[in-house]
Every structure is written in structure tokens, then in C-alpha cells.
């Protein structure tokens, strides 16, 4: 497998940024930092380190994630959503299989996000992503009915997989909107009927991602992705935008 | 684990709690998390004075930290939201002050200058800036906020005050364009 160019791009940029050290720019803000020559040297050292990382990522980027075997595992360590937006190496079918696998492995929200990219229909994408957000919120709040949610996700992904290449955006949007919201009957006109025996995610299968023990996993937890609660206070000098507004 | 080799290991909840009490070491930890991301974001978005703007962002963070609640990702997203606002402010004020030698279009039109100076050593970010210049500014905003701030699409939609569908579409098109350029030009660090 070769890393997708965009994924690699993002990885390099993040590694570079994380390897750099610009804390001295906070000089007046922080009670005390190490100013002057020493700090500048530190910045330069960090820069050199970042350049090393860049080179490594470019020429041996796979080493970074090569030992992550599970489909979608790469997502956990890099960015849950970015990779899932349809710019992958694999074709649409492969991506949807990955999405199904993610859902089965106990992360239906990520599965939905992962699936969002295969449709070029913005409304369908948005509905998928919103469904994923709802699931995250529910799981965060320990709201029940997770089993039903997972069945719904599995059905949706199954539909998409069966219709790979000709996924109908409005249908996907409809299905996605029924997920994780108010309990309601199954959507009408469920297309290409997902059979009863859909592979609903076995609840006991542990998430396959490397995020379990990894540092920085906080960014990967469902809790982190709902801006409404997580973003805490309004950023300073809030200029209008309502940070807790609804998702649309 | 190798996949996490680049992550900065900071006990975030502890650092946050201590920083709120004014603990200096804790602040260094917090800034270790965000400082490169903020500067990288500003470089990628073509700010002429990334250091100055970053300083303002950091000051905002310090001033407002007591109102922040969340985890590391939230902190990153929150900070980059501030950075975005500061960037917009900086561009507006430079437009208002014509005596400023900076042209008004610097968001995406900075002259090519010495990379080391311009990007503060962030070579990848400098290259990324040149690539994102070929996208629309809105696409570039969405991608930069996602890359450096790890904002979710709904968060970006709120920040940019746009419908989620619009932001989704911006991202989709931006990524497609980015991939085309990347495939045409080779990997990020090939220069």
C-alpha cells in the first residue's frame, strides 16, 4: 500500500508543526519563557528536527503506520475525518468496505465519516457527517439504543457498498438522517434492500485502532469531536459566530 | 508505538489545570502543543507577519484559558479558531491602514521570498502555502483549519458561518484540487 498523497501531505505538515517550537513567540503572554539566544537555538534545533521528520515522512512515510493492519487504523492516528472524506487510494468499493469494517469494529461514527467521501453529493455528505456527530454525542452521553444505531449504520453502509459506483445521494442522505436521531420507523423506500442479516457490529469487538493506548488519542475520542460541548468557552472576542449553534 | 512517534506527549488535563492556576511549566507544555500548529497555519495561509499574529493568538489563549474546557483536540481547535480570527483581523487592519506597505491581498498573494525567513523554517508549510494559493481562499481556510486545528466540519461551519453543506463541498473540492496538484508535482518534501 502506498500512502495517498493528500494524507501524506497532511501528515508531513502536522509533524513539521508539532516538531517545531515557537513558544518564544508567546514571550509577553506567558509568565516566563526562555528568551534570547538559547530560545532561538532551540527553535532552530526544532526546525532541523522537523526537516528530518519531513524527509522521513517523504521517503519512508509508510514506516509511520506500516504496522497498523486494521482497515482504517491509519485514520485513528492521523485524522479521523480527513482520510475518510474520499481522497484515498482505494476505490469507492474498497473505501466502503473499510467503512463497514470500522462500523463492525465498534466505531459506527467513524464508519459513516469514512463513507461520506464516496458520494459527491454535498447534502448526502453532510447528512452522513451529521449522523456521525449524533452518534458521537449519544455515545458520549451513554444514551441507549446503540444497538439500533449500529444496525442502522450497517444498513446504510451496506446499501452504499452494494451500490458502489452509483450511490444515490438523496437516498443516502435520507438514510443518514434517520440515524441517531429520534426513534422512528425504518425509512420508506429503502433501496436495494439491505437484508436482515446485515453484519451489525458485534458490540464486544474492541476498536481496532491504535488509539487505545496511544498518546494523543484524546483527539480521536468521540468526545472530542462535538464542538458544542468540547469547545468550552467562547473564544475571546467572540465576533458573532455562535459556537454552540446547531449543526447547520 | 511508531504511529504516534510525532505526537507530543503532554498530560493535557493536568497541564490545563495547572496552567489555569498560572503554572509556568504547564504553560510551556500547552504552548508546545499549539505553537507550531498556529505558526504553521499562519504560514500556510500566507500571513505576512506570522510571528506577530501568533503572539496575539498566544496572548488571547492566555487571557481566555479559564473559559476553556475540553481535551487536547478541543484545545487545538479552539486555539486555531482564535488564530483564524486574528488572521482575519490582521488582514482587515492592514487594509484599513494604507500606509502599511503590505498589499491588501496578502492572504494569498505574498511574494515569494526567502523560504527560511518567510516560513520560519517550516519548509513544508511554505510549500503548502504555494499549493493552497491555487485553491480559493475559502477552500484554503477549510483545509488549513482541518490540517492544523483538527476542527470538525461542523466546527468549521460555525466558525466560518456557513452551512455545513457548503463547508463539506469546499473541503471536497479543495481536497480534489490539492490532490491533483500534489500528484502533478510529487510529494511535499521533494524540493
XYZ file of C-alpha atoms in Angstrom:
439
model
C 0.000 0.000 0.000
C 1.263 3.394 -0.784
C 0.236 6.421 1.160
C -2.204 8.655 -0.507
C -0.591 11.914 -1.481
C -3.011 14.082 0.425
C -2.773 12.016 3.564
C 0.958 12.193 3.345
C 0.765 15.911 2.816
C -1.280 16.388 5.948
C 0.910 14.112 7.955
C 4.040 15.952 6.959
C 2.558 19.313 7.802
C 1.386 18.186 11.215
C 4.637 16.519 12.034
C 6.544 19.568 10.989
C 4.366 21.808 13.105
C 4.494 19.522 16.101
C 8.239 19.254 15.824
C 8.724 22.984 15.715
C 8.837 25.122 18.775
C 7.609 28.657 18.640
C 6.930 29.083 22.296
C 9.197 32.072 22.409
C 6.618 33.982 20.422
C 4.408 33.832 23.439
C 7.008 35.827 25.303
C 4.904 38.563 26.850
C 1.944 36.302 27.328
C 3.469 33.615 29.446
C 4.743 34.422 32.877
C 8.264 33.485 31.900
C 9.911 31.836 28.969
C 13.451 31.387 27.942
C 14.180 34.340 25.738
C 17.140 35.265 23.684
C 19.850 33.247 22.094
C 19.069 29.985 23.763
C 15.497 30.093 22.627
C 16.458 30.897 19.083
C 18.772 27.953 19.068
C 16.007 25.809 20.331
C 13.814 26.940 17.527
C 16.493 26.150 15.026
C 17.092 22.743 16.501
C 13.416 22.049 16.380
C 13.368 23.228 12.817
C 16.149 20.882 11.920
C 14.311 18.088 13.624
C 11.209 18.976 11.689
C 13.142 18.864 8.458
C 14.307 15.408 9.406
C 10.769 14.356 10.039
C 9.759 15.759 6.703
C 12.383 13.760 4.933
C 11.445 10.629 6.781
C 7.819 11.143 6.010
C 8.557 11.659 2.371
C 10.854 8.773 1.810
C 9.762 6.347 4.397
C 6.387 7.588 5.363
C 4.980 4.141 5.493
C 7.126 3.239 8.412
C 4.923 5.534 10.328
C 1.870 3.414 10.012
C 3.038 0.227 8.442
C 2.291 -1.857 11.467
C -1.302 -0.811 11.626
C -3.089 -3.589 9.920
C -6.729 -2.970 10.562
C -8.605 -1.175 7.855
C -8.969 2.393 8.814
C -6.442 2.093 11.575
C -4.428 4.778 9.906
C -7.277 7.127 10.486
C -7.020 6.939 14.196
C -3.509 8.178 14.370
C -3.784 10.916 11.853
C -7.167 12.361 11.454
C -10.383 10.584 11.894
C -12.263 12.574 9.367
C -9.806 13.785 6.831
C -8.892 10.476 5.382
C -12.450 9.451 5.428
C -13.543 12.062 3.049
C -12.956 10.186 -0.099
C -9.472 11.012 -1.117
C -7.951 7.633 -0.672
C -6.029 5.317 -2.821
C -8.598 2.632 -2.777
C -11.584 2.879 -4.970
C -15.029 3.557 -3.782
C -15.768 -0.064 -3.111
C -12.680 -0.521 -1.035
C -13.434 2.564 0.956
C -16.923 1.390 1.716
C -15.603 -1.954 2.817
C -13.344 -0.099 5.177
C -16.295 1.876 6.420
C -18.219 -1.315 7.088
C -15.223 -2.703 8.893
C -14.955 0.377 11.050
C -18.601 0.147 11.973
C -18.224 -3.507 12.813
C -15.222 -2.819 14.921
C -17.251 -0.660 17.178
C -16.947 2.748 15.624
C -20.038 3.398 13.547
C -19.467 7.137 13.618
C -16.079 6.811 12.038
C -17.517 4.406 9.534
C -20.046 6.984 8.469
C -17.428 9.671 8.156
C -15.289 7.323 6.190
C -18.174 6.632 3.856
C -19.018 10.277 3.448
C -16.371 10.812 0.841
C -17.583 8.399 -1.734
C -20.559 10.440 -2.669
C -20.060 13.707 -4.426
C -23.432 14.889 -3.253
C -22.777 17.574 -0.622
C -26.153 17.051 1.024
C -25.505 13.356 1.376
C -22.041 14.009 2.737
C -23.357 16.482 5.226
C -26.092 14.113 6.321
C -23.570 11.340 6.833
C -21.313 13.567 8.845
C -24.165 14.879 10.915
C -25.282 11.344 11.602
C -21.774 10.561 12.753
C -21.857 13.560 15.050
C -25.157 12.475 16.532
C -23.785 9.053 17.231
C -20.777 10.532 18.935
C -22.938 12.686 21.117
C -25.160 9.786 22.042
C -22.290 7.540 22.861
C -20.706 10.254 24.855
C -23.875 10.645 26.837
C -24.299 6.936 27.199
C -27.691 7.102 25.637
C -29.098 3.691 24.942
C -30.238 2.223 21.691
C -26.717 1.857 20.473
C -27.591 -1.461 19.018
C -30.293 0.031 16.890
C -27.960 2.778 15.784
C -25.397 0.256 14.734
C -27.905 -1.708 12.776
C -28.934 1.454 11.000
C -25.360 2.323 10.223
C -24.686 -1.148 8.960
C -27.738 -0.987 6.736
C -26.721 2.320 5.292
C -23.180 1.233 4.618
C -24.412 -1.997 3.178
C -26.574 -0.077 0.768
C -23.670 2.112 -0.235
C -21.389 -0.852 -0.708
C -23.928 -2.691 -2.811
C -24.379 0.339 -4.986
C -20.782 1.419 -5.160
C -20.236 3.494 -8.216
C -23.838 4.533 -8.428
C -24.711 5.617 -4.940
C -27.790 7.764 -4.902
C -27.072 10.890 -2.897
C -30.611 11.723 -1.766
C -31.191 8.149 -0.653
C -28.019 8.172 1.369
C -28.970 11.500 2.880
C -32.377 10.150 3.888
C -30.908 7.074 5.466
C -28.242 9.060 7.242
C -30.747 11.496 8.687
C -32.658 8.675 10.308
C -29.590 7.569 12.231
C -29.115 8.510 15.815
C -32.000 10.888 15.836
C -35.473 10.486 17.173
C -36.575 6.901 17.211
C -38.629 6.356 14.136
C -39.675 3.683 11.805
C -37.384 2.483 9.099
C -37.208 4.863 6.217
C -39.540 4.236 3.379
C -38.280 3.061 0.106
C -35.149 1.580 1.488
C -33.355 0.922 -1.722
C -31.708 -2.259 -2.817
C -32.964 -3.631 0.429
C -30.263 -4.395 2.857
C -31.183 -7.869 4.002
C -31.962 -8.715 7.554
C -28.733 -10.443 8.097
C -26.680 -7.315 7.847
C -23.472 -7.545 9.704
C -24.373 -5.467 12.671
C -21.318 -4.560 14.611
C -20.539 -7.077 17.276
C -20.572 -4.894 20.331
C -17.817 -6.772 22.043
C -15.261 -6.432 19.327
C -12.789 -3.934 20.559
C -11.915 -0.990 18.422
C -9.063 -1.947 16.230
C -7.404 1.391 16.182
C -4.041 2.097 17.631
C -5.651 4.854 19.582
C -6.295 2.638 22.543
C -3.167 3.365 24.384
C -1.547 5.933 22.247
C -0.716 9.394 23.408
C -2.731 11.971 21.689
C -5.635 9.610 21.495
C -7.725 12.271 23.075
C -8.075 13.802 19.701
C -9.545 10.596 18.475
C -12.199 10.042 21.032
C -15.753 10.704 20.113
C -15.944 13.183 22.920
C -13.518 15.403 21.177
C -15.471 15.852 18.066
C -18.518 17.597 19.226
C -17.664 21.217 19.218
C -20.813 22.139 21.043
C -19.636 20.880 24.334
C -15.970 20.365 23.901
C -15.025 23.744 22.657
C -15.635 25.136 26.045
C -15.852 28.822 26.357
C -16.384 31.126 23.550
C -13.031 32.051 22.191
C -12.063 35.529 23.165
C -13.594 38.448 21.452
C -16.259 36.270 20.026
C -17.206 38.004 16.875
C -20.685 36.919 16.370
C -20.459 33.278 15.477
C -22.441 31.111 17.792
C -20.138 28.351 18.852
C -22.931 26.300 20.297
C -25.320 26.689 17.481
C -26.997 23.806 15.856
C -25.122 21.774 13.337
C -26.376 23.672 10.379
C 4.124 2.973 19.051
C 5.501 4.133 15.775
C 2.271 5.548 14.521
C 2.375 8.076 17.288
C 6.030 8.920 17.125
C 5.351 12.527 16.285
C 2.802 13.178 18.933
C 3.697 15.479 21.689
C 3.417 13.738 24.957
C 1.782 16.055 27.355
C -0.574 15.089 30.114
C -3.107 17.505 28.828
C -5.701 17.583 31.615
C -3.011 18.176 34.199
C -1.249 20.789 32.127
C -4.514 22.587 31.516
C -5.488 22.600 35.159
C -2.082 23.840 36.203
C -1.938 26.464 33.509
C -5.233 27.836 34.700
C -3.551 28.339 38.029
C -0.732 30.180 36.338
C 1.857 27.459 36.456
C 4.662 28.365 34.145
C 5.822 24.874 33.263
C 2.287 23.898 32.434
C 2.049 26.826 30.075
C 5.167 25.671 28.316
C 3.523 22.303 27.829
C 0.394 23.859 26.410
C 2.333 26.047 24.044
C 4.374 23.088 22.941
C 1.129 21.605 21.709
C -0.125 24.609 19.843
C 2.755 26.892 18.923
C 3.900 25.052 15.835
C 0.346 24.495 14.698
C -0.526 28.155 14.992
C 2.546 29.343 13.144
C 2.151 26.636 10.537
C -1.431 27.678 9.966
C -0.494 31.326 9.570
C 2.333 30.490 7.195
C 0.151 28.248 5.109
C -2.476 30.954 4.864
C 0.082 33.426 3.671
C 0.265 35.812 6.606
C 2.997 38.313 6.170
C 3.856 38.506 9.826
C 3.130 35.112 11.250
C 5.204 35.795 14.326
C 3.302 38.920 15.244
C -0.070 37.351 14.717
C 0.981 34.225 16.573
C 1.959 36.395 19.506
C -1.520 37.888 19.559
C -3.070 34.449 19.394
C -0.989 33.220 22.279
C -1.912 36.238 24.325
C -5.578 35.549 23.633
C -5.135 31.979 24.728
C -3.555 33.031 27.984
C -6.253 35.603 28.632
C -9.085 33.225 27.940
C -7.834 29.918 29.186
C -10.098 29.899 32.195
C -13.085 29.752 29.934
C -11.785 26.787 28.036
C -12.922 23.283 28.831
C -12.086 20.268 26.770
C -9.428 17.850 25.734
C -6.292 18.247 23.705
C -8.059 18.183 20.372
C -10.554 20.724 21.591
C -7.713 22.922 22.751
C -6.092 22.741 19.371
C -9.353 23.509 17.619
C -10.120 26.355 19.979
C -6.698 27.881 19.517
C -6.805 27.633 15.765
C -10.220 29.230 15.791
C -8.624 32.151 17.560
C -5.786 32.114 15.046
C -8.236 32.283 12.204
C -9.990 35.250 13.745
C -6.701 37.016 14.391
C -5.679 36.401 10.837
C -8.865 37.919 9.519
C -8.417 40.884 11.838
C -4.846 41.392 10.725
C -5.815 41.423 7.094
C -8.635 43.856 7.725
C -6.468 46.238 9.682
C -3.797 46.200 7.023
C -6.450 47.122 4.518
C -7.548 49.965 6.712
C -4.049 51.306 7.032
C -2.865 52.116 3.538
C 0.449 53.419 4.817
C 1.258 49.849 5.604
C 3.499 48.685 2.785
C 1.746 45.351 2.803
C -0.619 44.970 -0.118
C -4.163 44.165 0.765
C -4.200 40.820 -0.914
C -1.527 39.243 1.182
C -3.768 36.432 2.325
C -2.975 34.540 -0.791
C -0.619 36.741 -2.654
C 2.542 37.025 -0.717
C 5.638 37.429 -2.809
C 7.975 34.539 -2.938
C 10.768 35.401 -0.582
C 13.466 33.557 1.210
C 11.838 30.410 2.464
C 13.741 30.316 5.713
C 12.646 33.815 6.582
C 9.141 33.583 5.310
C 8.183 30.307 6.809
C 10.275 30.415 9.948
C 11.851 27.199 8.887
C 8.582 25.465 8.192
C 9.559 24.257 4.777
C 6.596 22.005 4.354
C 4.207 24.751 5.340
C 5.816 27.083 2.852
C 5.341 24.589 0.092
C 1.793 24.013 1.258
C 1.139 27.724 1.085
C 2.086 27.749 -2.574
C -0.245 24.855 -3.218
C -3.150 26.322 -1.290
C -2.756 29.575 -3.149
C -4.166 27.805 -6.144
C -7.355 26.994 -4.318
C -9.998 29.504 -3.455
C -9.342 31.307 -0.162
C -12.350 29.604 1.364
C -11.155 26.178 0.364
C -7.753 27.018 1.762
C -9.314 28.165 5.033
C -11.240 24.949 5.435
C -8.254 22.760 4.669
C -5.871 24.736 6.859
C -8.266 24.646 9.793
C -8.668 20.919 9.380
C -4.987 20.224 8.969
C -3.635 22.364 11.762
C -6.583 22.736 14.089
C -8.213 19.370 13.531
C -11.533 21.136 13.579
C -14.528 19.079 12.634
C -16.588 20.172 9.684
C -19.452 21.373 11.896
C -16.976 23.420 13.901
C -15.611 24.976 10.750
C -19.118 25.679 9.557
C -19.809 27.577 12.762
C -16.535 29.437 12.613
C -16.964 30.486 9.015
C -20.673 30.994 9.481
C -21.530 28.806 6.550
C -23.905 25.901 6.136
C -22.375 22.536 6.742
C -23.179 21.517 3.203
C -21.156 24.423 1.883
C -18.193 23.586 4.058
C -18.385 19.945 3.089
C -18.355 20.933 -0.516
C -15.460 23.339 -0.009
C -13.445 20.616 1.586
C -14.288 18.109 -1.069
C -13.292 20.388 -3.898
C -10.264 21.678 -2.091
C -9.004 18.189 -1.469
C -9.580 17.141 -5.021
C -7.672 20.137 -6.308
C -4.941 19.576 -3.788
C -4.559 16.009 -4.836
C -4.331 16.974 -8.473
C -1.567 19.436 -7.715
C 0.250 17.046 -5.447
C 0.164 14.279 -7.990
C 1.423 16.630 -10.634
C 4.274 17.874 -8.513
C 5.346 14.998 -6.368
C 5.472 14.630 -2.622
C 5.592 17.523 -0.283
C 9.257 17.497 0.520
C 10.700 16.607 -2.833
C 12.159 20.012 -3.444
